[in-house]
JSON list of C-alpha atoms in Angstrom, two decimals:
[
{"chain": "A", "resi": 106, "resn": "UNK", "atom": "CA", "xyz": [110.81, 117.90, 41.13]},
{"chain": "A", "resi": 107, "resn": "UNK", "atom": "CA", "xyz": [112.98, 119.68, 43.46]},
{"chain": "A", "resi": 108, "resn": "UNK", "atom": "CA", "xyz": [112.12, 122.67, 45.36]},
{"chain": "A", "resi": 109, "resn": "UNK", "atom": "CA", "xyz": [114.56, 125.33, 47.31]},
{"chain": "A", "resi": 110, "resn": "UNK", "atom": "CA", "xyz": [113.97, 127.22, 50.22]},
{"chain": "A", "resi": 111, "resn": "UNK", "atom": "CA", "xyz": [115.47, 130.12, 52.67]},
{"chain": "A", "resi": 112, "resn": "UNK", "atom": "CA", "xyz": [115.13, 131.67, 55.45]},
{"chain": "A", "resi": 113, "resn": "UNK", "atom": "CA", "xyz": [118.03, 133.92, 56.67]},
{"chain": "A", "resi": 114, "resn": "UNK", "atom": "CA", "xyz": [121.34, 131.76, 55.81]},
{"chain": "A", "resi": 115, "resn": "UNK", "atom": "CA", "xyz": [119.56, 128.55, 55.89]},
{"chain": "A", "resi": 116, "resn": "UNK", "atom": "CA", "xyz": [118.16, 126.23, 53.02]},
{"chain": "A", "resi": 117, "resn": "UNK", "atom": "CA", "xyz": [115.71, 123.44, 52.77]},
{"chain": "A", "resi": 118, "resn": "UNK", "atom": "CA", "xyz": [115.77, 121.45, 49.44]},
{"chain": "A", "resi": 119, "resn": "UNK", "atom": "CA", "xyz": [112.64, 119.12, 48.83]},
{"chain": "A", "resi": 120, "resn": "UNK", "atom": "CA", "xyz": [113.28, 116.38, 46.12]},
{"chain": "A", "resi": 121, "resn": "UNK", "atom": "CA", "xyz": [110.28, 114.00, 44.83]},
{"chain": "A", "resi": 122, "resn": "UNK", "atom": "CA", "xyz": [111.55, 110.83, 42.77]},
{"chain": "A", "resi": 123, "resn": "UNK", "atom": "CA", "xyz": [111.13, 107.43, 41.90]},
{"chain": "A", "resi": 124, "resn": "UNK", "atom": "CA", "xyz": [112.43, 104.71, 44.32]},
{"chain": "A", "resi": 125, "resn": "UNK", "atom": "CA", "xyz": [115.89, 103.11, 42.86]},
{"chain": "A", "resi": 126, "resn": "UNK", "atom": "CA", "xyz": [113.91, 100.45, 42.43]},
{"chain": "A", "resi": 127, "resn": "UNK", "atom": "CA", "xyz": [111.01, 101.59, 40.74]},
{"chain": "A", "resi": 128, "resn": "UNK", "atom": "CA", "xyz": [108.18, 100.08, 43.24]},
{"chain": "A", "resi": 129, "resn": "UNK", "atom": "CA", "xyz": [107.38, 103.18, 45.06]},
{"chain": "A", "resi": 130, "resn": "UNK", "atom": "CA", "xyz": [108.12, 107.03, 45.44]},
{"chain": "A", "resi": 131, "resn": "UNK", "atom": "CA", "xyz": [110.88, 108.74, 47.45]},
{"chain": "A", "resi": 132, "resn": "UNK", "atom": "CA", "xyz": [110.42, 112.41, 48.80]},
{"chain": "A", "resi": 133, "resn": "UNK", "atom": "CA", "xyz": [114.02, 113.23, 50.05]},
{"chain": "A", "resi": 134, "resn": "UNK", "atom": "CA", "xyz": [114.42, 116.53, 52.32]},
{"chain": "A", "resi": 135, "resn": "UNK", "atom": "CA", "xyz": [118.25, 118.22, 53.19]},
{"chain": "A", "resi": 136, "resn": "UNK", "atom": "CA", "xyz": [118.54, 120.39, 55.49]},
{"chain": "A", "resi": 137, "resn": "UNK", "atom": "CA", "xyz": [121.88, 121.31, 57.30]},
{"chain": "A", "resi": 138, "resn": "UNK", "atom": "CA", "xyz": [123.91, 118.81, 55.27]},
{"chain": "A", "resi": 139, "resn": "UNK", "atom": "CA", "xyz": [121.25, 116.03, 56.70]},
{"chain": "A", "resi": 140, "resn": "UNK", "atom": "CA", "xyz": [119.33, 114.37, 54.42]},
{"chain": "A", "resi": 141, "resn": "UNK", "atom": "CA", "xyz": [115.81, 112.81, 55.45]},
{"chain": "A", "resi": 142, "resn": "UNK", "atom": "CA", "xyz": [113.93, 110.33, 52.95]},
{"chain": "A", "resi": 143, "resn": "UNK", "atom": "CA", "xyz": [110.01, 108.77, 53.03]},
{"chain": "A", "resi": 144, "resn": "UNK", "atom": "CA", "xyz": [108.94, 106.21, 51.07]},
{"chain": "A", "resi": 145, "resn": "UNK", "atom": "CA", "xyz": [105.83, 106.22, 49.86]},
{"chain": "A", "resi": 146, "resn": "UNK", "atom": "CA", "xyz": [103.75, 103.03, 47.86]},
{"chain": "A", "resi": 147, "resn": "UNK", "atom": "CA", "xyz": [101.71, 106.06, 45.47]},
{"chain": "A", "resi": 148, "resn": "UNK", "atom": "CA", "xyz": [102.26, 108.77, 44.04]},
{"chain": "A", "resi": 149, "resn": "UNK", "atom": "CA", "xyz": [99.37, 110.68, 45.44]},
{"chain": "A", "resi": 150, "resn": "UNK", "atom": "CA", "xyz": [100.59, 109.77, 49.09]},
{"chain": "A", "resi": 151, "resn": "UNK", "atom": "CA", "xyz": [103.88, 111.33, 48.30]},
{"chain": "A", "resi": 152, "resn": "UNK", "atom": "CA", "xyz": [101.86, 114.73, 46.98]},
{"chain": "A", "resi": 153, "resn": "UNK", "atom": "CA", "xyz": [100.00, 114.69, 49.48]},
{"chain": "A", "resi": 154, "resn": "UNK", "atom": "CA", "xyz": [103.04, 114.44, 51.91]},
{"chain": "A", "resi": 155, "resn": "UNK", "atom": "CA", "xyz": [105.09, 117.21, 49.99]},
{"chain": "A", "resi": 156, "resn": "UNK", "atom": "CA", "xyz": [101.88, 119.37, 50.27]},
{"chain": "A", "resi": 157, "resn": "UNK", "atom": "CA", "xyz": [101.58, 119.32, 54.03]},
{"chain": "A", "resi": 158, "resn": "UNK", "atom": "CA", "xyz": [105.83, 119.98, 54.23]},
{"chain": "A", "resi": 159, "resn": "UNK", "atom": "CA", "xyz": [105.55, 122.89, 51.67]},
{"chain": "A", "resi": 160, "resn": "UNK", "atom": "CA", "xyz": [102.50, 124.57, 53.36]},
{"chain": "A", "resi": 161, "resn": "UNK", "atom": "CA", "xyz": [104.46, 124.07, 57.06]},
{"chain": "A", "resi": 162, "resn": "UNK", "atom": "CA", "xyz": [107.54, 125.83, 55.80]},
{"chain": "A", "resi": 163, "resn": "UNK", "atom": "CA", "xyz": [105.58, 128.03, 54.32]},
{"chain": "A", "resi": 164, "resn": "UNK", "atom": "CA", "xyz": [104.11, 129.34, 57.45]},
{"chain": "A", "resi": 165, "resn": "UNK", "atom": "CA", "xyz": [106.64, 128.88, 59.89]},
{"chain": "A", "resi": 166, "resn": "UNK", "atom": "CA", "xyz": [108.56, 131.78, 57.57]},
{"chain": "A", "resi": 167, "resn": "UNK", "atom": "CA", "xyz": [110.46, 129.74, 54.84]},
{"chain": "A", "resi": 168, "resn": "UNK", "atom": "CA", "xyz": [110.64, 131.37, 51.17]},
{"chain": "A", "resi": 169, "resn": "UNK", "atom": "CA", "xyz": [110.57, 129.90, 47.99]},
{"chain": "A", "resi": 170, "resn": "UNK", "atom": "CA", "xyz": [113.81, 130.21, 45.68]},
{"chain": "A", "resi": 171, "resn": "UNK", "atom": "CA", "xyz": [112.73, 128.74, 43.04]},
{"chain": "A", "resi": 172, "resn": "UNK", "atom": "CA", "xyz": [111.85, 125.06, 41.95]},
{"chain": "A", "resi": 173, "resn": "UNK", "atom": "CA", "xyz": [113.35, 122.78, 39.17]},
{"chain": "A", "resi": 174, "resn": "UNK", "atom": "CA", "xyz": [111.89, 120.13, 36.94]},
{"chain": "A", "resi": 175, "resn": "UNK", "atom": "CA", "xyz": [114.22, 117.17, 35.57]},
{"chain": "A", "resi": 176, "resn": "UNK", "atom": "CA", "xyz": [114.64, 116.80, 32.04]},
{"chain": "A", "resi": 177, "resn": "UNK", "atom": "CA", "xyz": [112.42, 115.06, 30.17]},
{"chain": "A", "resi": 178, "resn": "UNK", "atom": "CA", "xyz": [114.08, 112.12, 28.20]},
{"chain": "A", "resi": 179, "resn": "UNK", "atom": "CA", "xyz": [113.84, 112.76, 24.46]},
{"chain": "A", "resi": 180, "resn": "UNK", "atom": "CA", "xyz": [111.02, 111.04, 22.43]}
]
């Protein structure tokens, strides 16, 4: 899932994935052309994570943009 934000002429992105290697969960945050990532071991550490981040933007004045599912592989 990635999510945009703005405030003024800045942006935040907020990506969730799967580690490369499939063992854990990445949440990767750009800002300013630098890129931050966590790993996390579960998925509901990683939520939990991108909760407290969306909620502290959130309050400190950033707006939502929009956010953006990946495809879903055809079945």
């Amino acid at each position: 899932m990635l999510y945009f934000f703005r405030r003024g002429a800045e942006t935040i992105t907020c990506e969730t994935r799967l580690e490369a290697s499939g063992q854990g969960f990445e949440l990767v945050v750009t800002q300013g052309g630098r890129e931050t990532v966590e790993r996390f071991a579960t998925v509901a550490d990683m939520l939990a994570r991108e909760h407290e981040l969306l909620h502290a933007w959130r309050a400190i004045g950033w707006r939502d943009v929009g956010a953006k599912s990946p495809p879903r592989p055809a079945q």
